[in-house]
XYZ file of C-alpha atoms in Angstrom:
646
model
C -8.797 -32.817 -12.619
C -11.364 -30.799 -10.614
C -12.538 -27.378 -11.785
C -10.713 -25.719 -8.884
C -7.420 -27.380 -9.819
C -7.875 -26.367 -13.463
C -8.472 -22.763 -12.358
C -5.343 -22.844 -10.185
C -3.314 -24.299 -13.049
C -4.547 -21.387 -15.164
C -3.509 -18.958 -12.398
C 0.079 -20.217 -12.573
C 0.073 -19.663 -16.350
C -1.378 -16.165 -15.899
C 1.294 -15.316 -13.316
C 3.978 -16.279 -15.823
C 2.375 -13.940 -18.377
C 2.116 -11.149 -15.811
C 5.718 -11.579 -14.707
C 6.899 -11.502 -18.325
C 4.958 -8.286 -18.981
C 6.126 -6.713 -15.714
C 9.757 -7.478 -16.535
C 9.278 -6.332 -20.127
C 8.012 -2.961 -18.889
C 10.902 -2.803 -16.442
C 13.403 -3.499 -19.211
C 11.798 -0.922 -21.505
C 12.015 1.692 -18.766
C 15.385 0.693 -17.396
C 17.819 -1.714 -19.055
C 17.366 -0.543 -22.655
C 17.429 3.148 -21.805
C 20.206 5.613 -21.154
C 20.436 7.281 -17.739
C 18.836 10.394 -19.251
C 15.897 8.388 -20.627
C 15.510 6.448 -17.381
C 15.422 9.729 -15.523
C 12.649 11.006 -17.796
C 10.716 7.748 -17.288
C 11.029 8.174 -13.531
C 13.015 4.982 -12.781
C 16.372 6.656 -12.094
C 17.712 9.638 -10.186
C 21.078 10.831 -11.480
C 23.198 12.428 -10.257
C 22.515 12.357 -6.502
C 24.448 13.432 -3.431
C 24.496 11.658 -0.051
C 23.611 14.263 2.589
C 23.606 12.138 5.759
C 24.285 8.648 7.135
C 23.071 7.111 10.393
C 22.950 3.613 11.863
C 19.305 2.591 12.147
C 17.410 -0.220 13.827
C 18.783 -3.742 13.628
C 22.173 -2.701 12.207
C 20.588 -1.187 9.102
C 22.368 1.857 7.710
C 20.045 4.696 6.714
C 21.271 7.271 4.236
C 19.613 10.407 2.972
C 20.375 11.637 -0.514
C 19.109 14.362 -2.804
C 18.926 15.051 -6.509
C 21.394 17.582 -7.855
C 19.779 17.704 -11.313
C 16.296 17.035 -12.727
C 14.603 18.638 -9.754
C 10.842 17.958 -9.456
C 10.848 15.480 -12.352
C 8.041 12.901 -12.089
C 9.275 9.517 -10.790
C 8.060 6.029 -9.817
C 10.000 5.659 -6.567
C 8.020 4.911 -3.422
C 8.569 3.690 0.129
C 9.225 -0.048 0.332
C 10.555 -0.397 -3.221
C 13.969 -1.957 -3.876
C 16.684 0.153 -5.476
C 20.360 0.004 -6.327
C 22.820 2.776 -5.629
C 25.393 2.960 -8.416
C 28.488 4.957 -9.267
C 30.038 5.803 -12.631
C 33.451 5.049 -11.071
C 32.948 1.262 -11.286
C 34.630 -0.941 -13.862
C 32.376 -2.420 -16.584
C 31.083 -5.823 -15.497
C 32.074 -5.266 -11.878
C 29.371 -5.720 -9.233
C 31.243 -3.682 -6.632
C 29.877 -0.451 -8.041
C 26.228 -1.356 -7.308
C 24.677 -1.595 -3.875
C 21.080 -2.697 -3.180
C 18.773 -1.159 -0.590
C 15.135 -0.367 0.212
C 13.450 3.031 0.100
C 12.218 4.213 3.484
C 10.814 7.623 2.546
C 10.594 9.773 -0.589
C 10.051 13.509 -0.884
C 10.031 15.712 -4.000
C 13.819 15.677 -4.446
C 15.085 13.721 -1.437
C 15.063 10.078 -0.478
C 15.877 8.045 2.628
C 17.209 4.544 1.928
C 17.924 1.608 4.238
C 20.851 -0.782 3.584
C 21.606 -4.052 5.396
C 25.135 -3.013 6.321
C 26.933 -0.897 8.894
C 29.000 1.213 6.479
C 28.892 2.374 2.872
C 31.322 0.927 0.292
C 34.387 3.043 -0.417
C 33.411 3.652 -4.053
C 30.477 5.822 -2.957
C 33.027 8.555 -2.245
C 34.222 8.554 -5.865
C 32.524 9.553 -9.108
C 28.874 10.470 -9.595
C 26.188 8.479 -7.782
C 22.730 7.509 -9.020
C 19.668 5.464 -7.996
C 17.897 2.816 -10.119
C 14.562 1.131 -9.431
C 14.971 -2.682 -9.293
C 12.743 -5.481 -10.577
C 11.624 -7.750 -7.727
C 11.036 -11.415 -8.627
C 10.462 -12.626 -5.073
C 6.698 -12.007 -4.942
C 6.138 -13.955 -8.188
C 8.205 -16.859 -6.904
C 6.265 -17.044 -3.623
C 2.870 -16.759 -5.347
C 3.668 -19.628 -7.719
C 4.900 -21.816 -4.832
C 1.702 -21.104 -2.862
C -0.679 -21.815 -5.753
C 1.184 -25.040 -6.590
C 0.872 -26.092 -2.939
C -2.891 -25.442 -2.985
C -3.304 -27.273 -6.289
C -1.341 -30.312 -5.078
C -3.250 -30.639 -1.781
C -5.288 -33.861 -1.799
C -6.461 -33.986 1.819
C -6.387 -31.831 4.937
C -7.467 -28.264 5.665
C -5.808 -26.672 2.634
C -7.584 -29.006 0.203
C -10.851 -28.344 2.048
C -10.376 -24.545 2.002
C -9.618 -24.677 -1.729
C -12.854 -26.563 -2.390
C -14.842 -24.132 -0.211
C -13.385 -21.046 -1.941
C -14.266 -22.497 -5.345
C -17.788 -23.469 -4.277
C -17.197 -27.223 -4.540
C -18.096 -27.558 -0.849
C -20.321 -25.423 1.366
C -18.698 -23.262 4.030
C -19.517 -24.523 7.525
C -20.639 -22.406 10.470
C -21.224 -23.126 14.131
C -24.331 -21.749 15.814
C -24.268 -17.932 16.007
C -23.526 -16.748 19.548
C -26.124 -14.008 20.049
C -24.492 -12.952 23.337
C -21.449 -11.472 21.564
C -21.680 -7.684 21.830
C -18.430 -5.771 21.326
C -18.601 -2.321 22.961
C -18.463 0.588 20.513
C -19.688 -1.436 17.515
C -23.032 -0.930 15.789
C -25.485 -3.737 14.963
C -23.984 -4.541 11.541
C -20.431 -4.502 12.906
C -21.398 -6.816 15.777
C -23.156 -9.124 13.307
C -19.861 -9.348 11.404
C -17.973 -10.325 14.587
C -20.620 -12.967 15.346
C -20.295 -14.406 11.829
C -16.494 -14.533 12.171
C -16.826 -16.265 15.539
C -19.113 -18.926 14.011
C -17.110 -19.507 10.801
C -15.241 -22.808 10.536
C -13.773 -22.147 7.079
C -14.192 -18.583 5.813
C -15.946 -15.280 6.553
C -15.860 -11.879 4.832
C -16.327 -8.380 6.191
C -17.544 -6.262 3.264
C -16.739 -2.692 4.281
C -17.926 0.097 1.948
C -16.376 3.569 2.402
C -16.687 5.028 5.899
C -18.403 2.004 7.468
C -15.683 1.199 10.017
C -14.174 -1.890 8.396
C -10.849 -1.569 10.225
C -12.561 -0.956 13.584
C -14.661 -4.098 13.069
C -11.644 -6.140 11.983
C -9.652 -5.065 15.051
C -12.459 -6.110 17.408
C -12.889 -9.420 15.553
C -9.161 -10.127 16.020
C -9.397 -9.262 19.734
C -12.422 -11.530 20.145
C -10.658 -14.402 18.348
C -7.661 -14.040 20.694
C -9.932 -14.947 23.628
C -9.891 -18.511 22.253
C -6.672 -18.648 20.220
C -3.180 -17.949 21.526
C -1.898 -16.404 18.293
C -3.268 -15.294 14.891
C -1.703 -14.193 11.609
C -2.768 -10.775 10.256
C -1.856 -9.812 6.675
C -2.523 -7.175 4.036
C -0.979 -6.637 0.580
C -0.294 -3.039 1.673
C 2.461 -2.221 4.191
C 0.491 0.900 5.145
C -2.543 -1.244 6.041
C -0.371 -3.672 8.058
C 1.092 -0.716 9.967
C -2.383 0.706 10.654
C -3.626 -2.638 11.982
C -0.486 -3.002 14.115
C -0.867 0.496 15.563
C -4.568 0.031 16.360
C -4.069 -3.430 17.891
C -1.201 -2.234 20.106
C -3.416 0.645 21.268
C -5.947 -2.006 22.340
C -3.318 -3.784 24.439
C -2.568 -6.609 21.974
C 1.048 -7.830 21.686
C 2.002 -7.570 18.001
C 5.139 -8.737 16.219
C 5.453 -6.743 12.980
C 7.555 -8.652 10.451
C 9.171 -7.102 7.386
C 12.078 -4.975 6.283
C 12.322 -1.957 8.659
C 12.500 0.280 5.566
C 8.919 -0.735 4.756
C 7.617 -0.085 8.271
C 6.332 3.280 9.525
C 8.065 4.979 12.462
C 4.864 4.707 14.530
C 5.079 0.896 14.738
C 8.865 0.466 14.615
C 9.011 -0.654 18.264
C 6.859 -3.655 17.330
C 9.263 -4.976 14.681
C 11.406 -8.053 15.249
C 14.615 -6.029 14.818
C 13.747 -3.512 17.546
C 12.285 -6.111 19.917
C 15.540 -8.066 19.611
C 17.632 -4.949 20.223
C 15.618 -4.265 23.382
C 16.056 -7.832 24.672
C 18.114 -8.274 27.848
C 20.530 -10.655 26.054
C 21.091 -8.484 22.962
C 24.259 -6.862 24.374
C 25.664 -10.332 24.976
C 24.834 -11.267 21.369
C 26.616 -8.159 20.065
C 29.620 -8.922 22.243
C 29.896 -12.455 20.817
C 29.928 -11.064 17.279
C 32.350 -8.283 18.100
C 34.845 -10.727 19.659
C 34.446 -13.114 16.712
C 35.305 -10.288 14.293
C 38.349 -9.370 16.389
C 39.618 -12.973 16.399
C 39.108 -13.280 12.621
C 40.997 -10.020 12.109
C 43.865 -11.227 14.333
C 44.053 -14.559 12.483
C 44.236 -12.820 9.109
C 47.295 -10.835 10.198
C 49.492 -13.940 10.035
C 51.595 -14.166 6.851
C 51.737 -17.207 4.588
C 55.306 -18.076 5.628
C 55.236 -18.840 9.306
C 56.210 -21.635 11.625
C 54.217 -24.325 13.462
C 53.592 -22.080 16.472
C 52.096 -19.288 14.366
C 50.022 -21.829 12.426
C 48.674 -23.293 15.658
C 47.907 -19.811 16.993
C 46.027 -18.888 13.813
C 43.988 -22.116 13.955
C 43.132 -21.446 17.595
C 41.934 -17.944 16.709
C 39.804 -19.271 13.834
C 38.340 -22.002 16.058
C 37.514 -19.502 18.791
C 35.941 -17.092 16.277
C 33.780 -19.838 14.779
C 32.634 -20.966 18.230
C 31.715 -17.389 19.150
C 29.679 -17.058 15.935
C 27.966 -20.375 16.700
C 27.104 -19.132 20.204
C 25.832 -15.872 18.712
C 23.574 -17.766 16.282
C 22.193 -19.954 19.077
C 21.447 -16.911 21.232
C 19.927 -15.033 18.290
C 17.647 -18.001 17.491
C 16.499 -18.096 21.117
C 15.739 -14.348 21.210
C 13.796 -14.658 17.947
C 11.893 -17.709 19.214
C 10.939 -15.793 22.349
C 9.515 -12.868 20.314
C 7.361 -15.230 18.251
C 6.300 -17.162 21.340
C 5.143 -14.030 23.194
C 3.276 -12.389 20.295
C -0.518 -12.623 20.116
C -0.508 -11.318 16.543
C 2.045 -11.821 13.785
C 1.484 -8.930 11.330
C 3.053 -8.788 7.853
C 2.431 -8.728 4.112
C 1.539 -12.057 2.419
C 5.009 -12.404 0.848
C 6.740 -11.920 4.225
C 4.482 -14.626 5.725
C 6.346 -17.128 3.528
C 9.806 -16.025 4.688
C 12.490 -18.019 6.495
C 11.259 -17.070 9.974
C 7.729 -18.309 9.213
C 8.549 -21.589 7.450
C 7.355 -23.881 10.259
C 4.525 -21.674 11.538
C 0.866 -22.774 11.438
C -2.175 -20.803 12.592
C -5.795 -21.640 13.282
C -6.902 -18.288 11.823
C -5.454 -15.839 9.309
C -7.005 -12.372 8.913
C -6.433 -10.709 5.512
C -7.264 -7.001 5.248
C -7.653 -5.137 1.916
C -8.259 -8.599 0.444
C -10.100 -7.141 -2.554
C -6.809 -5.512 -3.638
C -4.758 -8.714 -3.437
C -4.225 -10.977 -6.445
C -5.705 -14.408 -5.761
C -2.254 -16.090 -5.729
C -1.104 -13.486 -3.169
C -3.956 -14.419 -0.814
C -3.098 -18.120 -0.991
C 0.364 -17.489 0.523
C -0.867 -16.872 4.105
C -3.974 -19.077 3.727
C -1.682 -22.081 3.149
C -0.536 -21.654 6.787
C -4.001 -21.567 8.381
C -7.110 -23.653 9.138
C -9.550 -20.856 8.358
C -9.454 -17.394 6.777
C -11.225 -14.116 7.555
C -11.234 -11.517 4.762
C -11.960 -7.792 4.960
C -12.234 -5.465 1.989
C -14.500 -3.965 -0.634
C -14.491 -5.362 -4.169
C -16.332 -2.206 -5.292
C -13.234 -0.076 -4.633
C -9.640 -0.316 -5.914
C -8.903 -3.585 -7.734
C -5.484 -5.285 -7.683
C -2.898 -3.948 -10.119
C -2.405 -6.179 -13.191
C 0.098 -4.972 -15.794
C -0.594 -7.522 -18.539
C -3.844 -7.004 -20.448
C -3.723 -10.654 -21.493
C -3.340 -11.849 -17.878
C -6.065 -9.457 -16.742
C -8.553 -10.693 -19.336
C -7.549 -14.284 -18.561
C -8.844 -13.831 -15.006
C -5.909 -12.557 -12.932
C -7.914 -9.413 -12.109
C -10.393 -11.469 -10.043
C -9.552 -11.793 -6.358
C -10.238 -14.601 -3.908
C -12.420 -12.117 -2.007
C -14.673 -11.703 -5.079
C -14.705 -15.443 -5.667
C -15.969 -16.166 -2.132
C -18.613 -13.398 -2.356
C -20.076 -15.355 -5.302
C -19.526 -18.942 -4.155
C -20.346 -18.509 -0.441
C -22.742 -15.526 -0.122
C -23.787 -16.615 3.382
C -20.188 -16.031 4.512
C -20.405 -12.266 3.847
C -21.268 -9.597 6.422
C -22.039 -6.182 4.884
C -21.319 -3.148 7.057
C -24.169 -0.753 6.306
C -23.795 2.327 8.506
C -21.314 4.890 7.196
C -19.788 7.576 9.426
C -17.885 9.709 6.906
C -19.952 11.705 4.464
C -23.054 13.783 3.897
C -25.958 11.666 2.665
C -25.972 13.325 -0.781
C -22.255 12.596 -1.231
C -22.933 8.962 -0.299
C -26.080 8.306 -2.325
C -24.703 8.009 -5.863
C -22.117 5.370 -4.937
C -24.632 3.736 -2.599
C -27.071 3.150 -5.464
C -24.439 2.273 -8.095
C -22.341 -0.152 -6.035
C -24.181 -1.173 -2.858
C -27.803 -1.652 -3.998
C -28.887 1.312 -1.852
C -28.204 -0.618 1.372
C -25.945 1.958 3.047
C -27.261 4.298 5.744
C -25.657 7.625 6.646
C -25.295 7.899 10.410
C -27.125 10.797 12.072
C -23.758 12.300 13.047
C -22.794 12.885 9.386
C -25.873 12.699 7.155
C -26.477 16.485 7.134
C -22.885 17.629 7.734
C -21.967 20.807 5.811
C -19.227 23.458 5.815
C -21.892 26.031 6.755
C -25.624 26.137 7.481
C -25.913 29.847 6.665
C -27.958 30.397 3.479
C -25.739 33.392 2.649
C -22.777 31.006 2.163
C -23.887 29.821 -1.282
C -20.630 27.923 -1.945
C -20.685 26.097 1.409
C -24.270 24.925 1.854
C -24.246 22.516 -1.090
C -22.504 19.190 -0.358
C -21.892 18.432 -4.068
C -21.129 20.471 -7.181
C -20.371 19.275 -10.701
C -18.687 21.998 -12.759
C -19.093 21.217 -16.451
C -16.289 22.385 -18.764
C -18.083 21.277 -21.965
C -17.651 23.828 -24.760
C -14.938 25.798 -22.952
C -12.100 24.509 -25.120
C -10.270 23.033 -22.114
C -8.607 20.314 -24.177
C -6.523 17.536 -22.641
C -2.833 17.113 -23.517
C -0.865 13.861 -23.582
C 2.768 13.625 -22.546
C 4.490 11.706 -25.419
C 6.972 10.033 -23.035
C 4.884 9.055 -20.004
C 1.595 8.901 -22.032
C -0.138 10.519 -19.047
C -2.840 13.157 -19.548
C -3.144 16.704 -18.245
C -5.652 19.520 -18.664
C -4.145 22.791 -17.447
C -7.222 24.967 -17.995
C -9.366 22.585 -15.950
C -6.726 22.520 -13.199
C -6.550 26.319 -13.120
C -10.356 26.525 -12.895
C -10.334 24.014 -10.028
C -7.857 26.075 -7.988
C -9.712 29.292 -8.784
C -13.034 27.867 -7.577
C -11.483 26.189 -4.544
C -9.959 29.539 -3.585
C -13.438 31.123 -3.615
C -14.898 28.308 -1.509
C -12.137 28.700 1.086
C -12.392 32.502 1.062
C -16.086 32.197 1.926
C -15.325 29.611 4.615
C -12.611 31.775 6.184
C -14.784 34.889 6.420
C -15.986 33.642 9.806
C -13.940 32.370 12.769
C -13.399 28.726 11.885
C -11.046 25.825 12.391
C -8.606 24.867 9.601
C -9.980 22.071 7.435
C -8.504 19.321 5.275
C -8.644 19.514 1.487
C -7.910 16.751 -1.000
C -7.397 17.282 -4.720
C -7.660 14.139 -6.845
C -7.060 13.336 -10.482
C -6.809 9.869 -12.045
C -3.801 11.161 -14.023
C -0.365 11.721 -12.518
C 0.521 14.496 -14.984
C -2.533 16.426 -13.836
C -1.651 16.022 -10.141
C 1.915 17.179 -10.836
C 0.656 20.300 -12.606
C -1.818 20.981 -9.772
C 0.974 20.724 -7.176
C 3.141 23.251 -9.012
C 0.202 25.596 -9.673
C -0.887 25.449 -6.026
C 2.637 26.292 -4.807
C 2.785 29.342 -7.077
C -0.373 30.941 -5.685
C 0.165 33.187 -2.676
C -3.390 32.655 -1.420
C -2.831 28.937 -0.832
C 0.660 29.499 0.626
C -0.845 31.638 3.399
C -3.707 29.222 4.096
C -3.849 27.412 7.449
C -5.721 24.518 5.865
C -4.093 21.188 5.021
C -3.816 20.266 1.308
C -3.137 16.872 -0.294
C -2.865 16.376 -4.068
C -2.675 12.776 -5.286
C -3.977 10.257 -7.758
C -6.966 8.107 -6.749
C -4.784 5.298 -5.370
C -3.075 7.737 -2.996
C -6.395 8.497 -1.276
C -7.542 4.909 -0.676
C -8.769 4.586 2.915
C -8.506 8.342 3.564
C -10.975 11.186 3.958
C -10.969 15.008 3.757
C -13.469 17.767 4.616
C -13.385 18.970 0.992
C -12.514 16.862 -2.043
C -12.005 18.351 -5.524
C -11.778 15.910 -8.449
C -10.340 16.835 -11.844
C -11.554 14.195 -14.305
C -9.128 15.756 -16.866
C -10.421 14.065 -20.038
C -11.783 16.399 -22.745
C -11.627 15.401 -26.417
C -13.772 15.193 -29.567
C -13.337 11.395 -29.708
C -15.218 10.990 -26.400
C -12.380 8.779 -25.116
C -12.189 8.515 -21.328
C -9.336 5.966 -20.941
C -9.107 4.476 -17.479
C -11.878 6.752 -16.165
C -13.896 3.732 -17.315
C -12.508 1.893 -14.260
C -15.567 2.818 -12.210
C -14.282 1.148 -9.030
C -11.468 3.696 -8.907
C -14.005 6.459 -9.385
C -16.014 5.022 -6.486
C -12.962 5.612 -4.296
C -12.586 9.219 -5.499
C -16.263 10.064 -5.020
C -16.375 8.766 -1.433
C -13.433 10.586 0.189
C -15.273 13.861 0.997
C -16.942 14.455 4.355
C -18.672 17.812 3.837
C -18.159 18.956 0.248
C -17.384 17.243 -3.062
C -16.586 19.296 -6.196
C -16.129 17.432 -9.489
C -14.730 19.120 -12.623
C -15.233 17.459 -16.001
C -16.407 17.713 -19.599
C -19.921 16.264 -19.851
C -19.647 16.031 -23.671
C -16.686 13.641 -23.293
C -18.074 11.751 -20.294
C -21.763 11.251 -21.020
C -21.293 8.426 -23.573
C -20.278 6.125 -20.701
C -23.247 4.740 -18.741
C -21.612 5.341 -15.334
C -20.997 9.050 -15.981
C -24.392 9.423 -17.668
C -25.951 8.152 -14.436
C -23.707 10.457 -12.393
C -24.780 13.497 -14.442
C -28.439 12.504 -14.008
C -27.897 12.250 -10.256
C -26.217 15.680 -10.232
C -29.236 17.178 -12.054
C -31.651 15.492 -9.630
C -30.054 17.165 -6.585
C -29.591 20.545 -8.331
C -25.777 20.332 -8.139
C -24.961 21.166 -11.788
C -23.003 24.290 -12.739
C -21.457 25.275 -16.054
C -17.848 26.447 -16.164
C -19.114 29.314 -18.325
C -20.379 30.873 -15.078
C -16.751 31.389 -14.057
C -15.176 32.355 -17.387
C -14.037 35.984 -17.283
C -14.478 36.283 -13.506
């Protein structure tokens, strides 16, 4: 057995371990807990009240519900996740009291859910209702099928791509076409498009923060469509798929966005299969077929068991007619669907959706995979198994894929196909070097730590500040590190969620941010965007509540976002404040040691970055030691003692 096949065999074993751990965590949070415990763990809302119902796109029923108890409790619900609505009025063992759906939107205490039905079950009007988070096996099943398919391939493009990805064969390239110049792209971005054009097997766009990865990817897709009728575009993130869809449509590309409408943003809803079918000239005819079929079935069911030959014949005629109408409806529906696929230049979806029923027979010359450095290797193989060549975009120096099992992670599941190709086929990588987001001093630490100093700040941003007036002492420095060492700002751990918070550090952050904004607002100025980041959810929850309680921030015209690091991936703000949170005598920093996540946090700010942390806790780690040295070198260090008693 070749080394690549052995590695793939190992991947299947690691997926089994990961699935077991994922389900184990699900069971611990859900099946073995009471409703009260599940509520505390954030996997249940109970009780809830349905506040509105409306028929959505493609005959999906959308309901809005709200919590009536446990307001503002931390939870794990998010858009796109599967849930079940349940009632305490059901009989034990009966399935009629549970109803599965998909979350469309979540707010603090409200949720919008999409159900594949046109009306709610009757039991939802009785007893108390609740919401449970469901375990989803489908992605594991599809990943295992894809990896097995790759492993079993003996000849053909899939076997060849496998051997290229694992470095057993060299990636092939045609001659670079130097005449390719996409308007609006810089030299490095155009070089990436040229490499993609020449690639026969694989090419990667390595896009560090602010370098225009998505812009480059969009233009590469457009250029590819000059030669190919249709391409497949995927990302493990629904948000990224929606962004690509929106940007491509804006460029005049016809996109078919596949996936559950509950997982699709409103901005791209018109590009989904459901909506395109509803807007088709023959859709009314399709609905009429189904409506008549239902009427005939209903009429046939009205006949009693004891009836004569005439009634029996009439019932059979009604059933026959109903079945024929349903058959005609299916034929028409298949044709409408076929037409949507036939007319689309781009099929856009997540990797798991690319393996669905509607895509079973589809093959593509090229598949584009965005955010590929966040996709588990088995996830990437799902769409690749449908294509002759693959184009990746991502940054393996930012957020890694989520792996729940430590054993699976250490066994190699944490490594992505993107990372593998960077090592095995370095000539297939195009690095985007010009960044258009942040001040040069904000960029430089990450540039040296992760990108070998190769990034260049564009002239339009390299000296960008909140103010150029020397009197504005809080605005003219692009970076500040505020050191809480020795202040007694000790972290606290929640015994149930095990998350960390540091209330004194959070209070100091808001106090200092208020002073920065007060100085900024002394002059006529436009509202700006502010992001507050902590790696710990408990800290972000405390910051949200503390921010809401302060009148100064309530009256502000500026836009505030408070999230964990993952919530800011791909985003930017004028000001970013980071609460590192950890402060203890043991010098433990937990998952602050995941430096790729910290790279994301440190590269979101455009004009000002303020980091709060305890140097005594942090400095034992080489990454933070280097960060503190960088802070000293640019004269950006301040002690929290300067603010105590103010």
